[in-house]
Tab-separated table of C-alpha atoms in Angstrom:
chain	number	residue	atom	x	y	z
A	189	MET	CA	-1.747	-0.990	3.453
A	190	VAL	CA	0.760	1.613	4.559
A	191	LEU	CA	1.037	3.158	1.122
A	192	VAL	CA	-2.614	2.666	0.120
A	193	PRO	CA	-4.022	6.125	-0.655
A	194	GLY	CA	-6.961	7.584	1.231
A	195	TRP	CA	-9.447	7.403	-1.645
A	196	VAL	CA	-9.336	3.587	-1.460
A	197	TRP	CA	-10.783	3.777	2.079
A	198	GLN	CA	-13.838	5.811	1.014
A	199	GLY	CA	-15.778	2.764	-0.061
A	200	GLY	CA	-16.577	-0.471	1.651
A	201	PRO	CA	-14.609	-3.714	1.357
A	202	VAL	CA	-15.785	-4.379	-2.200
A	203	ARG	CA	-14.701	-0.960	-3.412
A	204	ARG	CA	-11.372	-1.365	-1.605
A	205	ALA	CA	-10.857	-4.737	-3.289
A	206	LEU	CA	-11.718	-3.261	-6.679
A	207	GLY	CA	-9.518	-0.201	-6.187
A	208	VAL	CA	-6.421	-2.100	-5.132
A	209	GLY	CA	-7.068	-5.164	-7.300
A	210	LEU	CA	-7.654	-3.226	-10.494
A	211	CYS	CA	-4.450	-1.234	-10.020
A	212	ALA	CA	-2.418	-4.364	-9.300
A	213	GLY	CA	-4.059	-6.339	-12.108
A	214	VAL	CA	-3.386	-3.615	-14.666
A	215	LEU	CA	0.247	-3.326	-13.555
A	216	PHE	CA	0.842	-7.081	-13.771
A	217	GLY	CA	-1.132	-7.264	-17.015
A	218	ALA	CA	1.022	-4.517	-18.536
A	219	PHE	CA	4.146	-6.508	-17.703
A	220	VAL	CA	2.673	-9.592	-19.350
A	221	ALA	CA	1.600	-7.588	-22.416
A	222	VAL	CA	5.077	-6.107	-22.862
A	223	GLU	CA	6.913	-9.362	-22.271
A	224	SER	CA	4.697	-11.716	-24.252
A	225	GLY	CA	3.138	-9.337	-26.740
A	226	SER	CA	-0.191	-11.026	-26.070
A	227	TRP	CA	-3.127	-8.854	-25.084
A	228	ALA	CA	-5.154	-12.005	-24.364
A	229	ALA	CA	-2.602	-13.164	-21.794
A	230	ALA	CA	-2.560	-9.678	-20.273
A	231	ALA	CA	-6.357	-9.730	-19.996
A	232	VAL	CA	-6.239	-13.108	-18.245
A	233	VAL	CA	-3.712	-11.733	-15.766
A	234	VAL	CA	-5.898	-8.692	-15.060
A	235	VAL	CA	-9.000	-10.857	-14.625
A	236	VAL	CA	-7.299	-13.473	-12.420
A	237	LEU	CA	-4.650	-11.614	-10.405
A	238	GLY	CA	-6.619	-8.392	-9.986
A	239	PRO	CA	-9.436	-9.906	-7.931
A	240	LEU	CA	-7.103	-12.232	-6.018
A	241	TYR	CA	-4.811	-9.390	-4.984
A	242	GLY	CA	-7.728	-7.032	-4.386
A	243	VAL	CA	-9.544	-9.433	-2.060
A	244	ARG	CA	-6.313	-10.145	-0.167
A	245	ALA	CA	-5.567	-6.447	0.256
A	246	ALA	CA	-9.141	-5.587	1.297
A	247	ARG	CA	-9.146	-8.375	3.880
A	248	ARG	CA	-5.803	-7.236	5.258
A	249	MET	CA	-7.049	-3.657	5.446
A	250	SER	CA	-10.241	-4.729	7.236
A	251	ARG	CA	-8.327	-6.883	9.723
A	252	ALA	CA	-5.829	-4.131	10.429
A	253	TRP	CA	-8.467	-1.450	11.067
A	254	PRO	CA	-11.761	-3.127	12.011
A	255	GLY	CA	-13.137	0.196	13.273
A	256	ALA	CA	-13.375	1.393	9.668
A	257	ALA	CA	-16.588	-0.607	9.250
A	258	GLY	CA	-18.297	1.542	11.893
A	259	LEU	CA	-17.602	4.797	10.072
A	260	GLY	CA	-19.388	6.292	7.116
A	261	PRO	CA	-17.447	6.784	3.873
A	262	ALA	CA	-16.887	10.516	4.438
A	263	ASP	CA	-15.772	10.009	8.048
A	264	ARG	CA	-13.478	7.136	7.083
A	265	ALA	CA	-11.919	9.242	4.322
A	266	GLU	CA	-11.437	12.182	6.704
A	267	VAL	CA	-9.767	9.991	9.324
A	268	VAL	CA	-7.409	8.494	6.747
A	269	ARG	CA	-6.663	11.857	5.145
A	270	ALA	CA	-5.986	13.643	8.440
A	271	THR	CA	-3.886	10.805	9.833
A	272	ARG	CA	-1.773	10.444	6.697
A	273	ARG	CA	-1.230	14.219	6.536
A	274	GLY	CA	-0.453	14.557	10.238
A	275	GLU	CA	-3.365	16.891	10.863
A	276	ALA	CA	-6.200	17.103	13.360
A	277	VAL	CA	-9.627	15.888	12.324
A	278	THR	CA	-12.297	18.574	12.104
A	279	ASP	CA	-14.744	16.566	14.207
A	280	ALA	CA	-13.638	15.571	17.716
A	281	ARG	CA	-15.789	12.417	17.635
A	282	LEU	CA	-13.389	11.033	14.996
A	283	ALA	CA	-10.339	11.338	17.276
A	284	PRO	CA	-10.632	7.729	18.567
A	285	ALA	CA	-10.774	6.518	14.952
A	286	VAL	CA	-7.557	8.436	14.211
A	287	LEU	CA	-5.870	6.644	17.099
A	288	GLN	CA	-7.153	3.259	15.868
A	289	TYR	CA	-6.070	3.903	12.281
A	290	ALA	CA	-2.657	5.140	13.430
A	291	GLY	CA	-2.235	1.987	15.488
A	292	ALA	CA	-3.218	-0.124	12.489
A	293	LEU	CA	-0.669	1.645	10.295
A	294	ARG	CA	2.026	1.118	12.898
A	295	ALA	CA	1.188	-2.600	13.235
A	296	VAL	CA	1.146	-3.194	9.487
A	297	ARG	CA	4.366	-1.226	9.074
A	298	GLU	CA	6.024	-3.423	11.696
A	299	GLU	CA	4.796	-6.597	9.953
A	300	ASP	CA	6.179	-5.293	6.664
A	301	ARG	CA	9.492	-4.403	8.296
A	302	LEU	CA	9.844	-7.952	9.605
A	303	ARG	CA	9.361	-9.254	6.063
A	304	GLY	CA	12.023	-6.936	4.619
A	305	TRP	CA	14.418	-9.798	3.973
A	306	VAL	CA	11.971	-11.094	1.363
A	307	MET	CA	12.501	-7.926	-0.715
A	308	VAL	CA	16.259	-8.404	-0.573
A	309	LEU	CA	15.788	-11.956	-1.862
A	310	VAL	CA	13.441	-10.666	-4.584
A	311	ALA	CA	16.066	-8.073	-5.547
A	312	VAL	CA	18.763	-10.719	-5.931
A	313	VAL	CA	16.479	-12.910	-8.038
A	314	ALA	CA	15.323	-9.923	-10.138
A	315	VAL	CA	18.895	-8.895	-10.945
A	316	ALA	CA	19.811	-12.490	-11.804
A	317	LEU	CA	16.800	-12.766	-14.119
A	318	GLY	CA	17.619	-9.393	-15.656
A	319	VAL	CA	21.145	-10.533	-16.461
A	320	TYR	CA	19.913	-13.883	-17.790
A	321	ASP	CA	17.154	-12.326	-19.921
A	322	THR	CA	19.610	-9.773	-21.316
A	323	ALA	CA	22.041	-12.528	-22.307
A	324	ALA	CA	19.668	-15.268	-23.438
A	325	GLY	CA	16.190	-13.782	-23.789
A	326	THR	CA	14.373	-11.505	-26.138
A	327	ALA	CA	14.519	-7.742	-25.922
A	328	ARG	CA	11.016	-7.709	-24.436
A	329	GLU	CA	11.969	-10.167	-21.714
A	330	ALA	CA	15.064	-8.128	-20.865
A	331	LEU	CA	12.998	-4.916	-20.757
A	332	VAL	CA	10.463	-6.385	-18.366
A	333	SER	CA	13.153	-7.942	-16.189
A	334	TRP	CA	14.964	-4.635	-15.809
A	335	LEU	CA	11.693	-2.816	-15.147
A	336	VAL	CA	11.126	-5.257	-12.296
A	337	VAL	CA	14.637	-4.508	-11.020
A	338	VAL	CA	13.819	-0.780	-11.069
A	339	LEU	CA	10.555	-1.365	-9.164
A	340	VAL	CA	12.315	-3.511	-6.579
A	341	ALA	CA	15.046	-0.876	-6.218
A	342	LEU	CA	12.344	1.737	-5.623
A	343	GLU	CA	10.790	-0.511	-2.993
A	344	LEU	CA	14.128	-0.893	-1.252
A	345	THR	CA	15.171	2.775	-1.427
A	346	TRP	CA	12.282	5.186	-1.951
A	347	ALA	CA	9.453	3.366	-0.143
A	348	PRO	CA	11.190	3.155	3.271
A	349	ARG	CA	11.806	6.915	3.259
A	350	ARG	CA	8.197	7.523	2.334
A	351	ARG	CA	7.061	5.175	5.109
A	352	ASP	CA	9.269	7.019	7.593
A	353	ARG	CA	7.791	10.389	6.589
A	354	LEU	CA	4.321	8.895	6.866
A	355	GLY	CA	5.193	7.545	10.327
A	356	ALA	CA	6.189	11.029	11.486
A	357	ARG	CA	2.929	12.496	10.165
A	358	VAL	CA	0.931	9.723	11.836
A	359	GLU	CA	2.569	10.541	15.167
A	360	ARG	CA	1.583	14.210	14.754
A	361	ALA	CA	-2.002	13.196	13.986
A	362	GLU	CA	-2.055	10.970	17.078
A	363	GLY	CA	-0.923	13.895	19.190
A	364	GLU	CA	-3.649	16.078	17.717
A	365	ALA	CA	-6.255	13.357	18.351
A	366	ARG	CA	-5.147	12.899	21.962
A	367	ALA	CA	-5.378	16.664	22.454
A	368	LEU	CA	-8.980	16.569	21.204
A	369	LEU	CA	-9.798	13.775	23.656
A	370	ARG	CA	-8.310	15.552	26.687
A	371	PRO	CA	-10.915	17.187	28.873
A	372	ALA	CA	-10.795	20.974	28.865
A	373	PRO	CA	-9.305	22.405	32.093
């Protein structure tokens, strides 16, 4: 949820599930298409994993920020946009929603941080599979395995820095929202 772009929040839970699920399904389907050479298998992956991942992500997003349901699409998008950019919302009535969304991002980020050891394990397994597929597999299998290693390396190196920058912007947005909620002297 931390790296989910603002446009995903514009719709309701179904649109969020479709937005995230379609992206994930296409990514996983592309890996299957490259590795197996079968477009039918890739289509099955898109049709099966896309909705499963999309529903899971939409449910997690809804649980993390239940206040999103009470906002209209434009307001929800503005709250997400302003919070992720570290800016003030244009409408003071949205300030409490900024604080809620910022809290949700912080909570999800903390949950993800606690699960960081899983990515290290995935990295070890990905490198081992990359080496094995290079030695014993086909060129396609080796290509996909090393692409997975690159994606895991990005998750371990680039994503934390991006999350940290996002965290700093979220703190600025919280400060702006609190300033809007303070009574004028």
